[in-house]
Amino acid sequence: MRLSEVVIQNFCSCEAVTVPLSYFNPIVGYNNSGKSNILRAINWLLKKSVLPSHMFNKADEAVIVEGVIENVDLTLLPGNQSEAVAPYVHEGALKVRRRQDSVVSTAAQIKLDVYDYATATWKGNPAGLDNALSVLFPEPLYIEAMEDAGEDIAKFGAKNTIGLLLKRVLERIHANNQQAVAAMQAALAQVSGHLNGAARMTELNQFETEATAAIASFFPGLSFHVNFATPAIDELFKSSTINLSEAVGSSRPFASFGHGAQRSAHMALIKLLADVNAAGGANPVGTTVLLIDEPELYLHPQAIELLRASLLRLSTQNFQVVFSTHSPLLVGAEHALQTLMIYKDAQHRTIAREKLQSAAAAFHANPHHTEVIFSLQSAAHLLFSNKVLLVEGKTETLLVPQIYQTSHGRSYAHDKGCLVSGASSSALLPMMQVLRAVGFSPKAVADLDFAFKVAPAHVIDPTHAAILSCKAWFQANAATLGVFLDEGGMPSKRENQGSRFSAIPPAKAFEHMAAACQDEVAEIVRVLHCHDIWLWPCGAIEAHLGIEKTAAAQMQFVNTARQTGTLDHAGRAEDLHRFAQWM
């Protein structure tokens, strides 16, 4: 059972946002994009409170948060609640919404409506819906980025982290220490005897007598009594507080430690909660939504990896985990495609992009679908970027960032850009399609052979005069160059269906062609530029750098650029500056 979708209207910057949810839900976006507002809206849907005026996007409109609950388990509800809710469950789904119509609404005026699938209308709160929702989804655990962690773990709370952990401890105590529990309860009953029984302290009896006399002067015949419930072990746990101690020194109150120590302890206990729940097995209870704003705060990289594993584990144990983050480590490659990316538009409204997985699924028939998925999953940093440059491989990944840094005086990441390396050049176009489908405007950079092997029939006509002219040049000069051509008329490493190798690599053959057919290549480059694809007109990036195609030469170029702060040592430095401007 989980929230599968939340629709937020008029809540802070979320004028109209639809949030699809699974069990593990990273939310990414730049500062002030609205990540925290989404968490607050989900919390409000499950935990009623009166919203202040500043949380209304438009003061004269209602705030509405809708939620779809999938796989509703009516067996969790008492009979009367189950009967009240059952008519509104459609194919296992229940749709509810919380609504505050005005900035001056009271708590009693905040409504919880249910969607009637039979009539396609919203109905007013049926009897028992509020209580049913609190059973299906107990009060969420909401941990804000800058809150005092002591509120969640320094003292017991029925629904906070330490409260949930101590509840598990109590279950083990009752199960494994029955004699000790009985002895403690007997001792507590003896304490109770001094409050209520024959051994009651005289001061209490005297107070009752005095109070009865005072009441009798107003209402003759009424007597005053003070009753004390016999304390239980569970009640003692509720009064507990948490201290921490360092290697040297005595224990101190949790709040006396720095934010880093508090946050680390906080996340460590969430990890412990995951471990304890896993060891104890799943219980037949509702789903607890865990909302965390930037859980990676103050944590070192290894701790972030541990926290991620713990949140994943919780998401399989009657918890639905929703968190905002600025850390790719907290997302992980396997969840990059399911991550919700949000941003603000020109009107400062929070907008949610379509998830990459949804867009990628539309291209499942593409033979390069696997390459596309692999490349996008391996580039979690793109989730945190506004600009994306797709490159063919490791060479560009090494060289392009330094070219941009040297030309602009700042990094590509500083300008909210990200490089994504494709598994092959054939994956570049499908990746561009997927990224465009979710709202990015990606660009790609490729070697010249891309225009002949991948681009035809997609971004350039294979019968384009410039394409045909270049192919004709290869036919006329292949023997002179000592190059074998493949079935498509392109330079190949070896003879087709034979054992002989070409005298020069295909990349060198393209360099020769580019030098001989400059006008035709310039036209091909122009056409692909119109599709946001940069082609190296000399064949490959090394030809513009003036270096050999080796790792040593590439590193030497990068080191020289770092030391001198210029690109003057390149063979065609002006081309590199134009490329950096185009990026």
Coordinates of C-alpha atoms in Angstrom, one line a residue:
M1 CA 0.0 0.0 0.0
R2 CA 1.4 3.4 -1.0
L3 CA 0.7 6.8 -2.2
S4 CA 1.1 6.5 -6.0
E5 CA 0.4 10.1 -6.9
V6 CA 0.0 13.4 -5.2
V7 CA -1.5 16.5 -6.9
I8 CA -0.7 19.8 -5.3
Q9 CA -2.7 23.0 -6.0
N10 CA -2.0 26.5 -4.7
F11 CA 0.4 25.3 -2.0
C12 CA 3.4 27.7 -1.8
S13 CA 5.2 27.7 -5.1
C14 CA 3.3 24.6 -6.2
E15 CA 0.5 26.2 -8.2
A16 CA -0.3 23.0 -10.0
V17 CA 2.2 20.1 -9.6
T18 CA 1.6 16.4 -10.1
V19 CA 4.1 14.1 -8.2
P20 CA 4.2 10.4 -9.2
L21 CA 5.4 8.3 -6.3
S22 CA 6.9 4.8 -5.7
Y23 CA 8.2 3.4 -2.5
F24 CA 11.6 5.1 -2.8
N25 CA 11.4 8.7 -4.1
P26 CA 14.4 11.0 -4.5
I27 CA 13.5 14.6 -5.4
V28 CA 16.2 16.8 -6.9
G29 CA 16.4 20.4 -8.0
Y30 CA 18.3 23.6 -7.4
N31 CA 17.9 25.6 -4.2
N32 CA 14.5 27.3 -3.9
S33 CA 13.0 25.2 -6.7
G34 CA 10.2 23.9 -4.4
K35 CA 11.5 20.5 -3.1
S36 CA 10.6 21.3 0.5
N37 CA 7.1 22.5 -0.5
I38 CA 6.4 19.1 -2.1
L39 CA 7.4 17.4 1.2
R40 CA 5.3 19.9 3.2
A41 CA 2.3 19.3 1.0
I42 CA 2.5 15.5 1.4
N43 CA 2.8 16.0 5.2
W44 CA -0.3 18.2 5.2
L45 CA -2.3 15.7 3.2
L46 CA -1.7 13.1 5.9
K47 CA -1.6 15.3 8.9
K48 CA -4.1 18.1 9.2
S49 CA -3.0 21.5 10.3
V50 CA -4.2 25.1 9.6
L51 CA -2.1 26.7 6.9
P52 CA -1.0 30.3 7.4
S53 CA -1.6 32.8 4.7
H54 CA 2.0 32.7 3.3
M55 CA 1.5 29.1 2.3
F56 CA -1.2 30.1 -0.2
N57 CA 0.2 30.7 -3.7
K58 CA -2.9 32.8 -4.4
A59 CA -4.6 34.2 -1.3
D60 CA -8.1 34.1 -2.9
E61 CA -8.0 30.4 -3.9
A62 CA -8.2 27.2 -2.0
V63 CA -5.2 25.0 -1.2
I64 CA -5.9 21.5 -2.3
V65 CA -3.7 18.4 -2.1
E66 CA -4.9 15.2 -3.6
G67 CA -3.5 11.7 -3.0
V68 CA -4.1 8.3 -4.7
I69 CA -3.6 5.3 -2.4
E70 CA -2.9 2.1 -4.3
N71 CA -3.5 -1.4 -3.0
V72 CA -5.7 -0.3 -0.2
D73 CA -5.9 -2.9 2.6
L74 CA -9.4 -2.6 4.1
T75 CA -8.6 -5.4 6.6
L76 CA -6.6 -2.9 8.6
L77 CA -9.7 -0.9 9.4
P78 CA -12.4 -1.6 12.0
G79 CA -15.7 -2.9 10.5
N80 CA -17.6 0.5 10.5
Q81 CA -14.7 2.3 8.9
S82 CA -14.2 -0.4 6.3
E83 CA -17.8 -0.2 5.4
A84 CA -17.7 3.6 5.1
V85 CA -14.6 3.6 2.8
A86 CA -15.2 0.5 0.7
P87 CA -17.7 2.1 -1.8
Y88 CA -15.0 4.6 -2.8
V89 CA -12.2 2.0 -3.5
H90 CA -11.9 1.4 -7.2
E91 CA -9.6 -1.4 -8.5
G92 CA -7.8 -1.2 -5.2
A93 CA -7.3 2.5 -5.3
L94 CA -8.7 5.2 -3.0
K95 CA -8.4 8.9 -3.9
V96 CA -8.7 11.6 -1.2
R97 CA -7.9 15.2 -1.0
R98 CA -7.4 17.7 1.8
R99 CA -8.7 21.2 1.2
Q100 CA -8.4 24.6 3.0
D101 CA -10.7 27.1 1.3
S102 CA -9.5 30.3 2.9
V103 CA -6.5 31.8 4.7
V104 CA -8.9 32.4 7.6
S105 CA -10.2 28.9 7.8
T106 CA -10.2 27.2 11.2
A107 CA -9.2 23.6 11.9
A108 CA -12.8 22.5 11.8
Q109 CA -13.3 24.0 8.4
I110 CA -10.4 22.1 6.7
K111 CA -12.1 19.3 4.7
L112 CA -11.1 15.8 3.7
D113 CA -13.0 14.7 0.6
V114 CA -13.1 11.4 -1.2
Y115 CA -13.4 10.7 -4.9
D116 CA -16.4 8.7 -6.0
Y117 CA -15.2 6.8 -9.1
A118 CA -18.7 5.7 -9.9
T119 CA -19.9 9.3 -10.4
A120 CA -16.5 10.9 -11.2
T121 CA -17.2 13.5 -8.5
W122 CA -15.7 14.5 -5.1
K123 CA -17.8 13.7 -2.1
G124 CA -17.8 15.4 1.3
N125 CA -16.0 13.6 4.1
P126 CA -18.0 10.3 4.8
A127 CA -18.1 9.2 8.5
G128 CA -14.9 7.7 9.6
L129 CA -12.7 8.8 6.6
D130 CA -10.3 10.8 8.8
N131 CA -9.8 8.0 11.2
A132 CA -9.5 5.5 8.3
L133 CA -6.8 7.5 6.7
S134 CA -4.8 7.7 10.0
V135 CA -4.9 3.9 10.2
L136 CA -3.9 3.3 6.6
F137 CA -1.2 6.1 6.8
P138 CA -0.2 6.8 10.4
E139 CA 1.2 10.3 11.1
P140 CA 4.2 10.8 8.8
L141 CA 7.7 11.1 10.0
Y142 CA 8.7 14.6 8.6
I143 CA 12.3 15.6 9.1
E144 CA 13.1 19.1 7.9
A145 CA 16.6 20.2 6.8
M146 CA 17.2 22.8 9.4
E147 CA 15.0 21.5 12.2
D148 CA 16.3 20.7 15.7
A149 CA 17.1 17.0 15.5
G150 CA 16.5 16.8 19.2
E151 CA 12.7 17.0 18.6
D152 CA 12.9 13.7 16.7
I153 CA 15.4 11.7 18.7
A154 CA 16.3 13.4 21.9
K155 CA 13.0 12.6 23.6
F156 CA 10.3 10.0 23.2
G157 CA 7.4 10.7 20.8
A158 CA 4.8 8.2 19.7
K159 CA 5.6 8.8 16.0
N160 CA 9.2 10.0 16.0
T161 CA 12.3 8.0 15.2
I162 CA 13.3 7.3 18.8
G163 CA 9.7 6.5 19.7
L164 CA 9.5 3.9 16.9
L165 CA 12.8 2.4 18.0
L166 CA 11.9 2.2 21.7
K167 CA 8.6 0.6 20.7
R168 CA 10.6 -2.2 19.1
V169 CA 12.8 -2.4 22.3
L170 CA 9.6 -2.7 24.4
E171 CA 8.3 -5.5 22.3
R172 CA 11.5 -7.4 22.8
I173 CA 11.5 -6.7 26.5
H174 CA 8.0 -8.0 27.0
A175 CA 8.8 -11.1 24.8
N176 CA 12.1 -12.0 26.4
N177 CA 11.9 -10.8 30.0
Q178 CA 8.5 -11.9 31.3
Q179 CA 9.7 -12.5 34.9
A180 CA 11.6 -9.2 35.1
V181 CA 8.6 -7.4 33.6
A182 CA 6.3 -8.9 36.2
A183 CA 8.7 -8.0 39.0
M184 CA 9.0 -4.4 37.8
Q185 CA 5.2 -4.1 37.4
A186 CA 4.8 -5.4 41.0
A187 CA 7.3 -2.8 42.2
L188 CA 5.3 -0.1 40.4
A189 CA 2.1 -1.4 42.0
Q190 CA 3.7 -1.0 45.4
V191 CA 4.6 2.6 44.4
S192 CA 0.9 3.0 43.5
G193 CA -0.1 1.8 46.9
H194 CA 1.5 4.9 48.5
L195 CA -0.7 7.0 46.2
N196 CA -4.0 5.2 46.2
G197 CA -4.1 2.3 48.8
A198 CA -4.1 1.8 52.5
A199 CA -0.5 3.0 52.7
R200 CA -1.4 6.3 51.0
M201 CA 0.6 9.3 52.1
T202 CA -1.3 11.4 54.6
E203 CA -0.7 14.6 52.8
L204 CA -2.8 13.4 49.9
N205 CA -5.7 12.5 52.2
Q206 CA -5.4 15.9 53.9
F207 CA -5.5 17.7 50.5
E208 CA -8.6 15.8 49.5
T209 CA -10.3 16.8 52.8
E210 CA -9.4 20.5 52.3
A211 CA -10.6 20.5 48.7
T212 CA -13.9 18.8 49.6
A213 CA -14.5 21.4 52.3
A214 CA -13.9 24.2 49.8
I215 CA -16.2 22.7 47.2
A216 CA -18.9 22.0 49.8
S217 CA -19.3 25.8 50.4
F218 CA -20.5 26.0 46.8
F219 CA -22.0 22.6 46.1
P220 CA -22.9 20.7 49.3
G221 CA -22.6 17.0 49.0
L222 CA -19.7 16.9 46.5
S223 CA -16.4 15.3 47.5
F224 CA -13.0 15.8 45.9
H225 CA -10.7 12.8 45.1
V226 CA -7.2 12.6 43.5
N227 CA -6.6 9.3 41.6
F228 CA -3.2 8.1 40.4
A229 CA -3.1 5.4 37.7
T230 CA -0.6 2.6 38.4
P231 CA 2.4 3.4 36.2
A232 CA 3.4 0.9 33.5
I233 CA 6.7 0.1 32.0
D234 CA 5.6 1.7 28.7
E235 CA 4.9 5.0 30.5
L236 CA 8.4 5.0 31.9
F237 CA 9.8 4.8 28.3
K238 CA 7.7 7.8 27.3
S239 CA 9.5 9.9 29.8
S240 CA 13.0 8.9 28.6
T241 CA 15.5 11.4 27.1
I242 CA 18.6 10.8 25.0
N243 CA 22.1 11.9 25.9
L244 CA 25.3 11.4 23.9
S245 CA 28.9 11.0 25.1
E246 CA 32.3 11.3 23.5
A247 CA 35.2 9.0 23.9
V248 CA 36.4 11.3 26.7
G249 CA 33.9 12.9 29.1
S250 CA 30.5 12.2 30.5
S251 CA 27.3 12.1 28.7
R252 CA 25.7 15.4 27.7
P253 CA 22.2 16.4 26.4
F254 CA 21.7 15.7 22.7
A255 CA 21.1 19.3 22.0
S256 CA 24.4 20.4 23.4
F257 CA 26.3 18.8 20.4
G258 CA 27.0 20.5 17.1
H259 CA 24.7 20.2 14.1
G260 CA 27.1 17.7 12.4
A261 CA 27.0 15.3 15.4
Q262 CA 23.2 15.7 15.8
R263 CA 22.5 15.0 12.1
S264 CA 24.8 12.1 12.0
A265 CA 23.2 10.5 15.1
H266 CA 19.8 11.3 13.6
M267 CA 20.5 9.5 10.3
A268 CA 22.3 6.7 12.1
L269 CA 19.1 6.0 14.1
I270 CA 17.1 5.9 10.9
K271 CA 19.5 3.3 9.7
L272 CA 19.0 1.4 12.9
L273 CA 15.2 1.7 12.5
A274 CA 15.6 0.0 9.1
D275 CA 17.8 -2.7 10.6
V276 CA 15.4 -3.4 13.5
N277 CA 12.4 -3.5 11.3
A278 CA 14.1 -5.9 8.9
A279 CA 15.1 -8.2 11.8
G280 CA 11.6 -8.0 13.3
G281 CA 9.7 -8.7 10.0
A282 CA 6.9 -6.8 8.5
N283 CA 3.9 -6.1 10.7
P284 CA 0.3 -5.9 9.5
V285 CA 0.1 -2.1 9.9
G286 CA -0.4 0.9 7.7
T287 CA 2.2 2.6 5.6
T288 CA 4.3 5.3 7.4
V289 CA 5.5 8.0 5.0
L290 CA 9.0 9.1 5.8
L291 CA 9.7 12.7 4.5
I292 CA 13.3 14.0 4.8
D293 CA 14.6 17.3 3.6
E294 CA 18.3 16.9 2.5
P295 CA 19.2 13.9 4.6
E296 CA 22.8 14.1 3.4
L297 CA 23.5 17.3 5.4
Y298 CA 26.7 17.2 7.4
L299 CA 27.4 13.6 6.3
H300 CA 30.6 12.4 4.7
P301 CA 30.3 10.3 1.4
Q302 CA 30.6 6.9 3.0
A303 CA 27.9 7.8 5.5
I304 CA 25.6 9.0 2.6
E305 CA 26.0 5.6 0.9
L306 CA 25.1 3.8 4.2
L307 CA 22.1 6.1 4.6
R308 CA 20.9 5.5 1.1
A309 CA 21.0 1.7 1.7
S310 CA 19.0 2.2 4.9
L311 CA 16.3 4.4 3.2
L312 CA 16.0 1.7 0.5
R313 CA 15.6 -1.0 3.2
L314 CA 12.9 1.1 4.9
S315 CA 11.0 1.5 1.7
T316 CA 10.5 -2.3 1.7
Q317 CA 9.2 -2.4 5.3
N318 CA 5.9 -0.6 5.5
F319 CA 7.6 2.8 4.9
Q320 CA 7.3 5.0 1.9
V321 CA 10.4 7.1 1.6
V322 CA 10.3 10.6 0.0
F323 CA 13.3 12.9 0.3
S324 CA 14.9 15.9 -1.3
T325 CA 18.6 15.9 -2.0
H326 CA 21.5 17.7 -3.7
S327 CA 23.7 14.5 -3.6
P328 CA 24.0 12.0 -6.5
L329 CA 25.3 9.6 -3.9
L330 CA 21.9 9.5 -2.3
V331 CA 20.2 8.7 -5.6
G332 CA 22.4 6.0 -7.1
A333 CA 22.5 4.8 -10.7
E334 CA 19.7 2.3 -10.3
H335 CA 17.2 5.0 -9.2
A336 CA 18.4 7.8 -11.5
L337 CA 15.6 7.2 -14.0
Q338 CA 12.9 7.2 -11.3
T339 CA 14.1 10.4 -9.7
L340 CA 11.7 13.4 -9.7
M341 CA 13.4 16.5 -11.1
I342 CA 11.8 19.9 -10.4
Y343 CA 12.6 23.5 -11.3
K344 CA 11.0 26.9 -11.3
D345 CA 9.6 28.5 -14.5
A346 CA 9.8 32.1 -15.4
Q347 CA 6.7 32.8 -13.2
H348 CA 8.5 31.3 -10.2
R349 CA 6.2 28.3 -10.2
T350 CA 7.4 24.8 -9.2
I351 CA 7.4 22.5 -12.2
A352 CA 8.0 18.7 -12.2
R353 CA 9.7 17.1 -15.2
E354 CA 8.5 13.8 -16.5
K355 CA 10.7 11.0 -15.0
L356 CA 13.4 9.8 -17.3
Q357 CA 12.1 6.2 -17.0
S358 CA 8.7 7.2 -18.4
A359 CA 10.4 9.0 -21.4
A360 CA 12.9 6.2 -22.0
A361 CA 10.1 3.6 -22.0
A362 CA 8.7 5.3 -25.1
F363 CA 11.8 4.2 -27.0
H364 CA 11.7 0.6 -26.0
A365 CA 11.6 -0.6 -29.6
N366 CA 14.8 1.2 -30.4
P367 CA 17.7 -1.2 -30.8
H368 CA 19.9 1.1 -28.8
H369 CA 17.4 1.3 -25.8
T370 CA 19.8 -0.6 -23.6
E371 CA 22.6 1.7 -24.4
V372 CA 20.4 4.7 -23.6
I373 CA 19.3 3.4 -20.3
F374 CA 22.8 2.5 -19.2
S375 CA 24.2 5.9 -20.2
L376 CA 21.5 7.8 -18.4
Q377 CA 21.7 5.7 -15.3
S378 CA 25.4 6.2 -15.2
A379 CA 25.1 10.0 -15.2
A380 CA 23.2 10.8 -12.0
H381 CA 24.8 14.3 -12.1
L382 CA 22.5 15.2 -15.0
L383 CA 19.6 15.2 -12.6
F384 CA 21.2 18.2 -10.9
S385 CA 21.9 20.2 -14.1
N386 CA 20.1 22.5 -16.4
K387 CA 22.3 22.0 -19.4
V388 CA 23.4 18.6 -20.8
L389 CA 26.1 17.9 -23.3
L390 CA 26.2 14.3 -24.7
V391 CA 29.6 13.0 -25.8
E392 CA 30.7 9.8 -27.4
G393 CA 33.2 8.5 -24.9
K394 CA 36.1 8.9 -22.5
T395 CA 38.2 11.2 -24.7
E396 CA 35.6 14.0 -24.7
T397 CA 34.9 13.4 -21.0
L398 CA 38.5 14.2 -20.2
L399 CA 39.1 17.0 -22.7
V400 CA 35.9 19.0 -23.0
P401 CA 35.6 20.2 -19.4
Q402 CA 39.1 21.6 -19.5
I403 CA 38.4 23.3 -22.9
Y404 CA 35.3 25.0 -21.4
Q405 CA 37.1 25.9 -18.2
T406 CA 40.0 27.5 -20.0
S407 CA 37.9 29.3 -22.6
H408 CA 35.3 30.7 -20.1
G409 CA 37.3 31.0 -16.9
R410 CA 34.8 28.9 -15.0
S411 CA 33.7 25.3 -15.1
Y412 CA 30.8 23.8 -17.0
A413 CA 29.3 22.6 -13.7
H414 CA 29.5 26.2 -12.5
D415 CA 27.1 27.1 -15.4
K416 CA 24.8 24.3 -14.3
G417 CA 26.0 22.0 -17.1
C418 CA 26.7 18.3 -17.1
L419 CA 28.6 15.9 -19.5
V420 CA 27.0 12.6 -20.2
S421 CA 29.0 9.9 -22.0
G422 CA 27.1 7.6 -24.3
A423 CA 27.9 3.9 -24.5
S424 CA 28.4 4.5 -28.2
S425 CA 27.8 7.2 -30.8
S426 CA 24.7 5.4 -31.9
A427 CA 23.1 6.1 -28.5
L428 CA 23.5 9.9 -28.8
L429 CA 20.3 10.6 -30.8
P430 CA 18.0 8.3 -28.7
M431 CA 19.4 10.0 -25.6
M432 CA 18.6 13.4 -27.0
Q433 CA 15.1 12.3 -27.6
V434 CA 14.6 11.0 -24.1
L435 CA 16.1 14.2 -22.5
R436 CA 14.0 16.4 -24.7
A437 CA 10.9 14.5 -23.7
V438 CA 11.5 15.4 -20.0
G439 CA 12.2 19.1 -20.7
F440 CA 15.9 19.3 -21.2
S441 CA 17.5 21.0 -24.3
P442 CA 20.5 18.7 -24.8
K443 CA 23.3 19.2 -27.2
A444 CA 25.7 16.5 -28.5
V445 CA 29.3 16.5 -29.8
A446 CA 30.5 13.8 -32.2
D447 CA 33.3 12.9 -34.6
L448 CA 32.8 13.6 -38.3
D449 CA 32.0 9.9 -39.1
F450 CA 28.8 10.3 -37.0
A451 CA 27.3 12.3 -39.9
F452 CA 27.7 9.3 -42.2
K453 CA 27.1 6.4 -40.0
V454 CA 24.4 7.5 -37.5
A455 CA 22.9 10.8 -38.6
P456 CA 21.5 9.8 -42.1
A457 CA 17.7 9.3 -42.1
H458 CA 17.5 11.0 -38.7
V459 CA 19.0 14.5 -38.9
I460 CA 20.4 14.6 -42.4
D461 CA 19.2 13.3 -45.7
P462 CA 21.4 10.4 -46.8
T463 CA 21.1 11.7 -50.4
H464 CA 22.3 15.2 -49.4
A465 CA 24.7 16.4 -52.1
A466 CA 27.5 17.0 -49.5
I467 CA 27.1 13.4 -48.1
L468 CA 27.2 11.9 -51.6
S469 CA 30.2 14.0 -52.6
C470 CA 32.2 12.9 -49.5
K471 CA 31.4 9.2 -50.1
A472 CA 32.4 9.6 -53.7
W473 CA 35.8 10.9 -52.5
F474 CA 36.3 7.8 -50.4
Q475 CA 35.5 5.6 -53.4
A476 CA 38.0 7.5 -55.5
N477 CA 40.8 7.6 -53.0
A478 CA 40.5 4.5 -50.8
A479 CA 43.1 2.6 -52.8
T480 CA 45.6 5.4 -52.6
L481 CA 45.1 5.7 -48.9
G482 CA 45.3 2.0 -48.4
V483 CA 41.9 1.9 -46.8
F484 CA 39.2 -0.7 -47.1
L485 CA 35.6 0.5 -47.3
D486 CA 32.6 -1.2 -45.6
E487 CA 29.3 -2.0 -47.3
G488 CA 28.1 1.6 -46.7
G489 CA 31.2 3.0 -48.4
M490 CA 32.8 4.2 -45.2
P491 CA 36.5 3.6 -44.1
S492 CA 36.9 0.3 -42.2
K493 CA 39.6 -1.2 -40.0
R494 CA 39.8 -4.3 -42.1
E495 CA 38.8 -5.7 -45.5
N496 CA 35.1 -6.7 -45.6
Q497 CA 34.9 -10.5 -45.1
G498 CA 38.7 -10.6 -45.3
S499 CA 41.7 -10.8 -43.1
R500 CA 43.7 -7.8 -44.3
F501 CA 43.8 -4.5 -42.3
S502 CA 43.7 -0.9 -43.6
A503 CA 47.0 0.9 -43.8
I504 CA 45.6 3.7 -41.6
P505 CA 42.8 3.9 -39.0
P506 CA 39.4 5.1 -40.2
A507 CA 39.8 8.2 -38.1
K508 CA 42.9 9.2 -40.2
A509 CA 40.9 8.5 -43.4
F510 CA 38.2 11.0 -42.3
E511 CA 40.9 13.6 -41.6
H512 CA 42.2 13.2 -45.2
M513 CA 38.6 13.5 -46.5
A514 CA 37.9 16.5 -44.4
A515 CA 41.0 18.3 -45.7
A516 CA 40.0 17.5 -49.3
C517 CA 36.3 18.3 -49.1
Q518 CA 36.2 21.4 -46.8
D519 CA 33.2 23.0 -48.4
E520 CA 31.1 19.8 -48.3
V521 CA 32.1 19.1 -44.7
A522 CA 31.3 22.7 -43.7
E523 CA 27.8 22.2 -45.1
I524 CA 27.3 18.9 -43.2
V525 CA 28.5 20.6 -40.0
R526 CA 26.0 23.4 -40.6
V527 CA 23.1 21.0 -41.0
L528 CA 23.9 19.1 -37.8
H529 CA 24.4 22.4 -35.9
C530 CA 20.7 23.1 -36.6
H531 CA 19.9 20.0 -34.6
D532 CA 22.2 21.0 -31.7
I533 CA 24.9 18.6 -32.7
W534 CA 28.5 19.8 -33.0
L535 CA 30.7 17.9 -35.5
W536 CA 34.5 18.2 -35.5
P537 CA 35.1 19.4 -39.1
C538 CA 38.6 18.1 -39.2
G539 CA 37.5 14.6 -38.3
A540 CA 37.9 14.2 -34.5
I541 CA 38.8 16.5 -31.5
E542 CA 42.5 15.4 -31.6
A543 CA 42.9 17.0 -35.1
H544 CA 41.8 20.3 -33.7
L545 CA 44.0 19.9 -30.6
G546 CA 47.0 19.0 -32.8
I547 CA 47.8 15.9 -30.8
E548 CA 47.9 12.1 -31.4
K549 CA 45.0 9.9 -30.4
T550 CA 46.6 8.6 -27.3
A551 CA 45.9 8.9 -23.6
A552 CA 49.3 10.4 -22.9
A553 CA 48.9 13.1 -25.5
Q554 CA 45.4 14.0 -24.1
M555 CA 46.7 14.3 -20.6
Q556 CA 49.6 16.4 -21.7
F557 CA 47.2 18.8 -23.5
V558 CA 45.0 19.1 -20.3
N559 CA 48.0 19.7 -18.0
T560 CA 49.4 22.4 -20.3
A561 CA 46.0 24.1 -20.4
R562 CA 45.8 24.1 -16.6
Q563 CA 49.3 25.4 -16.3
T564 CA 49.1 28.2 -18.9
G565 CA 45.4 29.1 -18.6
T566 CA 45.2 29.2 -22.4
L567 CA 44.4 27.0 -25.4
D568 CA 47.2 28.6 -27.5
H569 CA 49.1 25.3 -27.7
A570 CA 46.2 23.7 -29.7
G571 CA 46.5 23.2 -33.4
R572 CA 43.3 25.1 -34.0
A573 CA 42.6 27.1 -30.9
E574 CA 40.0 29.2 -32.5
D575 CA 37.8 26.1 -33.2
L576 CA 38.0 25.2 -29.5
H577 CA 36.9 28.6 -28.4
R578 CA 33.9 28.5 -30.9
F579 CA 33.0 25.1 -29.5
A580 CA 33.1 26.4 -25.9
Q581 CA 30.9 29.3 -26.8
W582 CA 28.4 26.9 -28.6
M583 CA 28.3 24.7 -25.5

